[in-house]
CSV table of C-alpha atoms and ligand atoms in Angstrom, one decimal:
chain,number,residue,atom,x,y,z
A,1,UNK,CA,-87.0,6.7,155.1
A,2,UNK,CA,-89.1,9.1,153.6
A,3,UNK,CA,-88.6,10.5,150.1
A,4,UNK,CA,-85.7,13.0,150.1
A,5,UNK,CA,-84.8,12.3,154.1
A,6,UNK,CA,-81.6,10.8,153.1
A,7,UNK,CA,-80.3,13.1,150.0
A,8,UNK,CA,-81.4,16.1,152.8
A,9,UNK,CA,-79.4,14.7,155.5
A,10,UNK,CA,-76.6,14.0,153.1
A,11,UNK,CA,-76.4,17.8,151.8
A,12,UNK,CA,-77.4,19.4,155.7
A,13,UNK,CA,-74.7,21.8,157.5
A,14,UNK,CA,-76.8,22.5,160.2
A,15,UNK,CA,-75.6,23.8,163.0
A,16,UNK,CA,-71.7,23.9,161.3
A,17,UNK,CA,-69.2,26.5,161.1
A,18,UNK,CA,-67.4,27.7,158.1
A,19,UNK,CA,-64.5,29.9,157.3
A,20,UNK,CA,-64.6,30.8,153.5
A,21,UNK,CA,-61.5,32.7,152.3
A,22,UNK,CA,-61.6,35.0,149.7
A,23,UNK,CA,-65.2,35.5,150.4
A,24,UNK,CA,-65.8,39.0,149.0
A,25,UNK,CA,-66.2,38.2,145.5
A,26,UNK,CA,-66.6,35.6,142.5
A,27,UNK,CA,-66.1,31.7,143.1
A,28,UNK,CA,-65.5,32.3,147.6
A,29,UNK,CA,-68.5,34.5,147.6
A,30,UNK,CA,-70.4,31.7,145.7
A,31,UNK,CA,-69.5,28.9,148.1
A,32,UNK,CA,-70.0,31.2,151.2
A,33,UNK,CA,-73.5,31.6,150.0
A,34,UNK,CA,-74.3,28.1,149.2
A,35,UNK,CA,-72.8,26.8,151.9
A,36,UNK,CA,-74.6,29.2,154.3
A,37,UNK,CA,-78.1,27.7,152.1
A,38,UNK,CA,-77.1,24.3,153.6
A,39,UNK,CA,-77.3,25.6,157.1
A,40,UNK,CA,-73.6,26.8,157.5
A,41,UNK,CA,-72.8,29.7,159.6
A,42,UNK,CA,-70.2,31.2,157.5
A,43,UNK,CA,-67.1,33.4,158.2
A,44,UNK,CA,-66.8,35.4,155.4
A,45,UNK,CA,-63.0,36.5,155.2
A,46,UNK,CA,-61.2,38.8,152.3
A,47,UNK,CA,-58.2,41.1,152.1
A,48,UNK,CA,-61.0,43.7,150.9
A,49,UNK,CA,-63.2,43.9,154.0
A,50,UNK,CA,-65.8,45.9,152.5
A,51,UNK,CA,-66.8,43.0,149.8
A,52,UNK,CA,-66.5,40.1,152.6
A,53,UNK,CA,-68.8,42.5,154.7
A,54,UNK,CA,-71.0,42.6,151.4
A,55,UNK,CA,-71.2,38.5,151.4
A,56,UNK,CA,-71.8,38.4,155.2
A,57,UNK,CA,-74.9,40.8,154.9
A,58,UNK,CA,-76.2,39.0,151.9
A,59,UNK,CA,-76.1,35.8,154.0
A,60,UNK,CA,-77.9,36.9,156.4
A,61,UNK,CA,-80.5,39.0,154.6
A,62,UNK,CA,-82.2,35.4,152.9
A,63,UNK,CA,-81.7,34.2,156.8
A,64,UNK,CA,-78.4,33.1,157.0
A,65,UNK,CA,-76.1,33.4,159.9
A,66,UNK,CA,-72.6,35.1,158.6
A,67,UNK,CA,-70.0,37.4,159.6
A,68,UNK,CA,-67.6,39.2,157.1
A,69,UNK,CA,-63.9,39.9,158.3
A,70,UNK,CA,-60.8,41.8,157.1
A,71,UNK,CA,-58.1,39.0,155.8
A,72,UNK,CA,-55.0,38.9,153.9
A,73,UNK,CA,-54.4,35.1,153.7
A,74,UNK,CA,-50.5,35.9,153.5
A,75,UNK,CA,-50.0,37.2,157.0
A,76,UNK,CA,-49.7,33.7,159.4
A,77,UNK,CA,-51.3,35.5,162.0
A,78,UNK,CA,-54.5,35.4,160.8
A,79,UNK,CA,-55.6,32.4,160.4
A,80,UNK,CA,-55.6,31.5,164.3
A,81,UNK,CA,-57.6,34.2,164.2
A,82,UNK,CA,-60.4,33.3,161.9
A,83,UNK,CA,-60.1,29.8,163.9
A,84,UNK,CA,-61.2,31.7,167.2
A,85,UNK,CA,-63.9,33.4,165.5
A,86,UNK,CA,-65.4,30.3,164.2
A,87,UNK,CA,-65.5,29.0,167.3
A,88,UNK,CA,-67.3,31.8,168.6
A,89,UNK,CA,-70.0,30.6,166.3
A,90,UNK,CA,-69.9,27.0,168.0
A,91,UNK,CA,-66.7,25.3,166.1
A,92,UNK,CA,-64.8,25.0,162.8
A,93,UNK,CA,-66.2,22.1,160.8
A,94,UNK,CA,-65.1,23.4,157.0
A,95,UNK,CA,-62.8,25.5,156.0
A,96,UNK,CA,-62.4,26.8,152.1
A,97,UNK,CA,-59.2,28.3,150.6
A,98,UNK,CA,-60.4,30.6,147.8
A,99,UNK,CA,-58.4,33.5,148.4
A,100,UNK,CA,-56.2,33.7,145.1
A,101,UNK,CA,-54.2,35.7,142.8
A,102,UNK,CA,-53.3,35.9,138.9
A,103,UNK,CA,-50.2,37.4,137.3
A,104,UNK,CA,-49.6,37.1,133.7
A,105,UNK,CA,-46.3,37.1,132.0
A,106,UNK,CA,-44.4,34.5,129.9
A,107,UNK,CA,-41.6,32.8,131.7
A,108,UNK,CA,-38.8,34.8,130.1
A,109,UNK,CA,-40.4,37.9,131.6
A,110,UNK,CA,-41.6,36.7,134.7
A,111,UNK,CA,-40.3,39.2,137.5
A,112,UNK,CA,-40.1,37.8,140.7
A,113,UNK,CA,-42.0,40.3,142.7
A,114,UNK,CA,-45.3,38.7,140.9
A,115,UNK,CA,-43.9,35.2,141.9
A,116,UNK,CA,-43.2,36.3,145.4
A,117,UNK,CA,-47.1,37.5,145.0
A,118,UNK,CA,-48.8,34.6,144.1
A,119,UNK,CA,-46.3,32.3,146.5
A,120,UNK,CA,-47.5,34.4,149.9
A,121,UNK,CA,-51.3,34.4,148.5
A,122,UNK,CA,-52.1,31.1,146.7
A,123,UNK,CA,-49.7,28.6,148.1
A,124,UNK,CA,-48.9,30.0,151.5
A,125,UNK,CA,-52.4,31.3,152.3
A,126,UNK,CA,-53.5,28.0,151.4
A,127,UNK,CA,-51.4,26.0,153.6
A,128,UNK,CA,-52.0,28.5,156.8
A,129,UNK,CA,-55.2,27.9,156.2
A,130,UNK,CA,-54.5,24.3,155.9
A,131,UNK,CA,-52.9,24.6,159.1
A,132,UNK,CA,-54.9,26.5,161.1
A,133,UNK,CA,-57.8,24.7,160.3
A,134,UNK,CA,-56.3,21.3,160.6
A,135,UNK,CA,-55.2,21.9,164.1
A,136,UNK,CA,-58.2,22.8,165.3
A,137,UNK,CA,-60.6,20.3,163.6
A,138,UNK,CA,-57.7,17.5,164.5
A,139,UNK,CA,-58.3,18.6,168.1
A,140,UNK,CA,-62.2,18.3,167.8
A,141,UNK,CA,-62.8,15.5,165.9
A,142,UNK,CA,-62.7,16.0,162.4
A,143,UNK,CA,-63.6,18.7,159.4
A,144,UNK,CA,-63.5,19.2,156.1
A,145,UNK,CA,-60.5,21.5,154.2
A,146,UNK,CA,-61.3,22.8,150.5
A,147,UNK,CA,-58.6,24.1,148.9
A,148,UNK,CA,-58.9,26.6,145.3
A,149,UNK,CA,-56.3,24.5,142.9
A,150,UNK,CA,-57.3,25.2,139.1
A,151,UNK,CA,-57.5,23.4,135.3
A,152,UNK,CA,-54.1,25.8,135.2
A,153,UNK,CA,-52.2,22.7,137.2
A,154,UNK,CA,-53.1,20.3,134.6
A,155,UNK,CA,-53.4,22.4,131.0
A,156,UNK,CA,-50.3,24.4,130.2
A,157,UNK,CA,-51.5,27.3,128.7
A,158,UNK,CA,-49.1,30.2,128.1
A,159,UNK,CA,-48.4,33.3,130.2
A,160,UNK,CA,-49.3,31.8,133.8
A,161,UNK,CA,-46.7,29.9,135.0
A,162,UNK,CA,-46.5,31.5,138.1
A,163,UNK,CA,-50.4,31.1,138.9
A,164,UNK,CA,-50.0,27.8,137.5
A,165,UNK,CA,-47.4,26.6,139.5
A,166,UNK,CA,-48.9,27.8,142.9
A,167,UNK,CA,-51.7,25.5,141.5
A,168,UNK,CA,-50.2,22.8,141.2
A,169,UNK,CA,-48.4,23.1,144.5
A,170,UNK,CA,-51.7,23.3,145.8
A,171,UNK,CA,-52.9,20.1,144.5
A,172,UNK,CA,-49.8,18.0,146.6
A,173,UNK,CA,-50.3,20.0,149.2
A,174,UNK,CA,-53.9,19.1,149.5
A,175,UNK,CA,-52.9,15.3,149.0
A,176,UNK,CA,-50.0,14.8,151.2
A,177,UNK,CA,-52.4,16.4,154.0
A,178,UNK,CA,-54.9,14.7,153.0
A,179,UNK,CA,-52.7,11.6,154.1
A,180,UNK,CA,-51.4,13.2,157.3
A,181,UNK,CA,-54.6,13.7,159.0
A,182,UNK,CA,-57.0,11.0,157.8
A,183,UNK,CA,-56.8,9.1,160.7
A,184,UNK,CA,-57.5,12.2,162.4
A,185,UNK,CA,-60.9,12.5,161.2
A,186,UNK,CA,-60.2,15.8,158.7
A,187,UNK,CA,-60.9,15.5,154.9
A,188,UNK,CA,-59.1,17.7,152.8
A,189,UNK,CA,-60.0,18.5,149.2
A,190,UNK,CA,-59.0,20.4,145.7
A,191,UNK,CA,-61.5,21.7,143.3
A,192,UNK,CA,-60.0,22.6,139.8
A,193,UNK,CA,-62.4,25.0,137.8
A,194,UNK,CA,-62.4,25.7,134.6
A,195,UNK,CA,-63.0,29.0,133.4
A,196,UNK,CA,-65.6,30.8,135.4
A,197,UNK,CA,-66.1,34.7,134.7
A,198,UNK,CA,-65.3,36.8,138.2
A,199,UNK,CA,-63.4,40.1,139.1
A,200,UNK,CA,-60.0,37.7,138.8
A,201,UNK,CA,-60.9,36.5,134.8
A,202,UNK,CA,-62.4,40.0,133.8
A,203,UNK,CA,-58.8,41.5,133.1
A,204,UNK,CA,-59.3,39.9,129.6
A,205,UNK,CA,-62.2,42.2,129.0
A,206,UNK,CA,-61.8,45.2,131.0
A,207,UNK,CA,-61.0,49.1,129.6
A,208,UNK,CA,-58.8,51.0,131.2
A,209,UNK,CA,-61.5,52.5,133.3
A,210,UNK,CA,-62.1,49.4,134.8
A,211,UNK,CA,-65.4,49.1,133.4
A,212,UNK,CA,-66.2,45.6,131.1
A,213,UNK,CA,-66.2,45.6,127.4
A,214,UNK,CA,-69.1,43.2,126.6
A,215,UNK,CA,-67.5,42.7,122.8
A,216,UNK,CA,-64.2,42.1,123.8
A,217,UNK,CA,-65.9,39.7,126.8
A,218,UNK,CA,-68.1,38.2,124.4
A,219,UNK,CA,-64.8,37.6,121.8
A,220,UNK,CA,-62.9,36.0,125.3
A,221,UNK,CA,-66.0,34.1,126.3
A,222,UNK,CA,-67.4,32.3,123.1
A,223,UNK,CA,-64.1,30.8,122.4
A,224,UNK,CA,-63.5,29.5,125.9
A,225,UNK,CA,-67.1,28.3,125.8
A,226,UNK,CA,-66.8,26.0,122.1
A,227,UNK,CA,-63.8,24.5,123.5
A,228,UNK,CA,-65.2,22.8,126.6
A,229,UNK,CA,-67.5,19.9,125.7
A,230,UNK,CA,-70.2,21.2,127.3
A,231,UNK,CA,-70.1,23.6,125.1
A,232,UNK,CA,-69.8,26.7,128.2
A,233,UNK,CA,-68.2,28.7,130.7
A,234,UNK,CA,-68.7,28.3,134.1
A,235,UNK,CA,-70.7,29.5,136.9
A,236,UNK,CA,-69.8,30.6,140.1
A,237,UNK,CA,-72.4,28.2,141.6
A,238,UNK,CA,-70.6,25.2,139.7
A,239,UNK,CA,-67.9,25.7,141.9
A,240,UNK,CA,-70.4,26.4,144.6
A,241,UNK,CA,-72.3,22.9,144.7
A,242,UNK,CA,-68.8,21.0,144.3
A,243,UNK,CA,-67.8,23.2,147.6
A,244,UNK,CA,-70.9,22.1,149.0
A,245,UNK,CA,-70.3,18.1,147.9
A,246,UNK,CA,-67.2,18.3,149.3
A,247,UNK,CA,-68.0,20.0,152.8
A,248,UNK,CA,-71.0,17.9,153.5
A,249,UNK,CA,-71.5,14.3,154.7
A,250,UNK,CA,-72.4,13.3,151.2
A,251,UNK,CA,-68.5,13.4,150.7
A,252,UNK,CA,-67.5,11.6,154.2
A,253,UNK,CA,-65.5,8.7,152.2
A,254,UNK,CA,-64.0,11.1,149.8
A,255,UNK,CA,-60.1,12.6,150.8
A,256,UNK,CA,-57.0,13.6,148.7
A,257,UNK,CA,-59.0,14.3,145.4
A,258,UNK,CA,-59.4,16.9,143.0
A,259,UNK,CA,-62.2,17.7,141.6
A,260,UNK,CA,-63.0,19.4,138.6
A,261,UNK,CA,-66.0,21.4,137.4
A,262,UNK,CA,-64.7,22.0,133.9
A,263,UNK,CA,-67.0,21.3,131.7
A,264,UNK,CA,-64.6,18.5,130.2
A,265,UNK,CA,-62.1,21.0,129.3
A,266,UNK,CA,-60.0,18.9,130.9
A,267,UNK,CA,-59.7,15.7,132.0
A,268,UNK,CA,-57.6,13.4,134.6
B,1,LIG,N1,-62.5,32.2,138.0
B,1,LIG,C1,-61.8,31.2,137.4
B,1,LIG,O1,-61.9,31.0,136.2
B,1,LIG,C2,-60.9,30.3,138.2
B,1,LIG,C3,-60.5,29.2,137.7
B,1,LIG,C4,-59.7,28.3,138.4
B,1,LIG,C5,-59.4,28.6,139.7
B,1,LIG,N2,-59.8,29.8,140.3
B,1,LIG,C6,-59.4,30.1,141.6
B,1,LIG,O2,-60.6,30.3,142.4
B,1,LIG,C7,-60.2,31.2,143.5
B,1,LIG,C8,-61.2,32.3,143.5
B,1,LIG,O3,-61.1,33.0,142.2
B,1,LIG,P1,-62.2,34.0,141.7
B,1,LIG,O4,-62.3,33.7,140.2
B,1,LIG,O5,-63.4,33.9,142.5
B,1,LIG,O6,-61.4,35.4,141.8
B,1,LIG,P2,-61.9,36.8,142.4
B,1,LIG,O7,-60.9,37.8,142.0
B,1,LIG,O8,-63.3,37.1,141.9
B,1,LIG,O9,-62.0,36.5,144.0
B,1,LIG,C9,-60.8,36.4,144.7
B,1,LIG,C10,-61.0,37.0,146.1
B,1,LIG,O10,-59.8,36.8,146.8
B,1,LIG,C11,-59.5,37.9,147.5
B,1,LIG,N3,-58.1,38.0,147.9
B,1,LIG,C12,-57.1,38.3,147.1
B,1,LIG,N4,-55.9,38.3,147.8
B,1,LIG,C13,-56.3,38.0,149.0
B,1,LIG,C14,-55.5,37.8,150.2
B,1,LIG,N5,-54.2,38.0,150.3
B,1,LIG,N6,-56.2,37.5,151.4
B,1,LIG,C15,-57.6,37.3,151.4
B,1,LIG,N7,-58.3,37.5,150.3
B,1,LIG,C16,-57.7,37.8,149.1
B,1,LIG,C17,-60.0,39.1,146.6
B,1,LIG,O11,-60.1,40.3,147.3
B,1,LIG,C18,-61.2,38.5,146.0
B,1,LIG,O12,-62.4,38.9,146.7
B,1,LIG,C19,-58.8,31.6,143.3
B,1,LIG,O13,-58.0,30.8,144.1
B,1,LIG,C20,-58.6,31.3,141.8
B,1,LIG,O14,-57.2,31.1,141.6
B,1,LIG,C21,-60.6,30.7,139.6
């Protein structure tokens, strides 16, 4: 085999479909792309459609094939429809969970309308997602499911339990499924990041305008950055490539793990 021939085929999505949740910005729009680099055509999906449409038309602007769509991961309904769409592109062959949400309070404060929040988006929206797209990719033969957990589900840090426990959740979600529909020819993944900076981590360094404070993000960042042995933050892209691992035949022996692009921040 020539040089490269086998690490190409290994990384190739070709001809597959994608449905990317969350697509519109940070860490979703980063896999979207990449994936899309590797051949995918991608469905770009996001509550904001105006951002997922933003993701789509990069796509397809460096000669990508993509299509960005209004989607609030917390409404059932959706998801069969993202499932048809997919197939309008030629099938559903990966499908990544990204959509999520953050809510800060320490448990004695917590109010229960942010825990109903972050229920409906991160754990529910994952597992619709989880079910649409293991229905369909059960009845066709096999796919690949990446769901968003997060270094949250395995470092207790203070003021996110709710996001934290959604996390978590997510991890045994993704592992009892994982168990479910082996023999069924679908794969189905967590990745854990560490702290990457996106819309959803900027609230540490944002004025009340909404614009970002580069000392205050500087005095979040350097800190978060000497504690990882690597010595940095992440990148969108990080997350990215371990999308693309994961969703590519390079991973076909791989189920029921979670990943986690950290830095060593954490480990497990
Ligand atoms: N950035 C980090 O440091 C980090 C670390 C660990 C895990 N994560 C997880 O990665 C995922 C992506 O986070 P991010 O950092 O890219 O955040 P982000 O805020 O940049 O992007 C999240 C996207 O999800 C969309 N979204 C929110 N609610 C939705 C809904 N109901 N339906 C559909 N789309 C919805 C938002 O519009 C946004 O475009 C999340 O699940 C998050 O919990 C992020």
């Amino acid at each position: 085999m020539a040089s490269g021939q086998m690490v190409g085929q290994a990384f190739d999505l070709n001809g597959k479909v994608a449905v990317v949740t969350g697509a519109g910005s940070g860490l979703g729009r980063s896999s979207a792309e990449i994936l899309a680099d590797a051949g995918c055509a991608v469905i770009c999906a996001d509550v904001d459609r105006e951002s997922a449409e933003a993701t789509a038309a990069v796509i397809g602007a460096a000669g990508g094939t993509a299509a960005g769509v209004a989607a609030d991961v917390a409404d059932q309904t959706v998801h069969g429809h993202l499932v048809e769409l997919a197939k309008s592109f030629g099938g559903l062959d990966v499908w990544v969970n990204s959509a999520g949400v953050m809510a800060e309070d320490k448990v004695l404060d917590l109010a229960e309308s942010d825990l109903d929040r972050l229920i409906a988006v991160n754990l529910k929206g994952t597992l619709f997602g989880c079910q649409a797209a293991g229905r369909q990719m059960a009845a066709s033969g096999g796919g690949s499911i990446v769901n968003m957990s997060s270094a949250a589900m395995l470092v207790p840090s203070p003021r996110v339990a709710a996001y934290a426990m959604t996390k978590g959740a997510v991890v045994q979600l993704t592992r009892i499924m994982a168990l479910e529909v082996g023999k069924l020819g679908v794969r189905v993944n967590a990745i854990a990041p560490g702290f990457v900076p996106t819309k959803m981590t900027s609230r540490y360094y944002l004025r009340p305008d909404g614009t970002e404070d580069e000392a205050m993000k500087a005095a979040v960042l350097e800190p978060m950055a000497k504690f990882a042995p690597l010595k940095r933050v992440g990148e969108p892209a990080d997350i990215g490539f371990a999308v693309l691992y994961l969703a590519s035949p390079a991973s076909s022996y791989v189920t029921g793990q979670i990943l986690s692009p950290n830095g060593g921040m954490a480990m497990h």
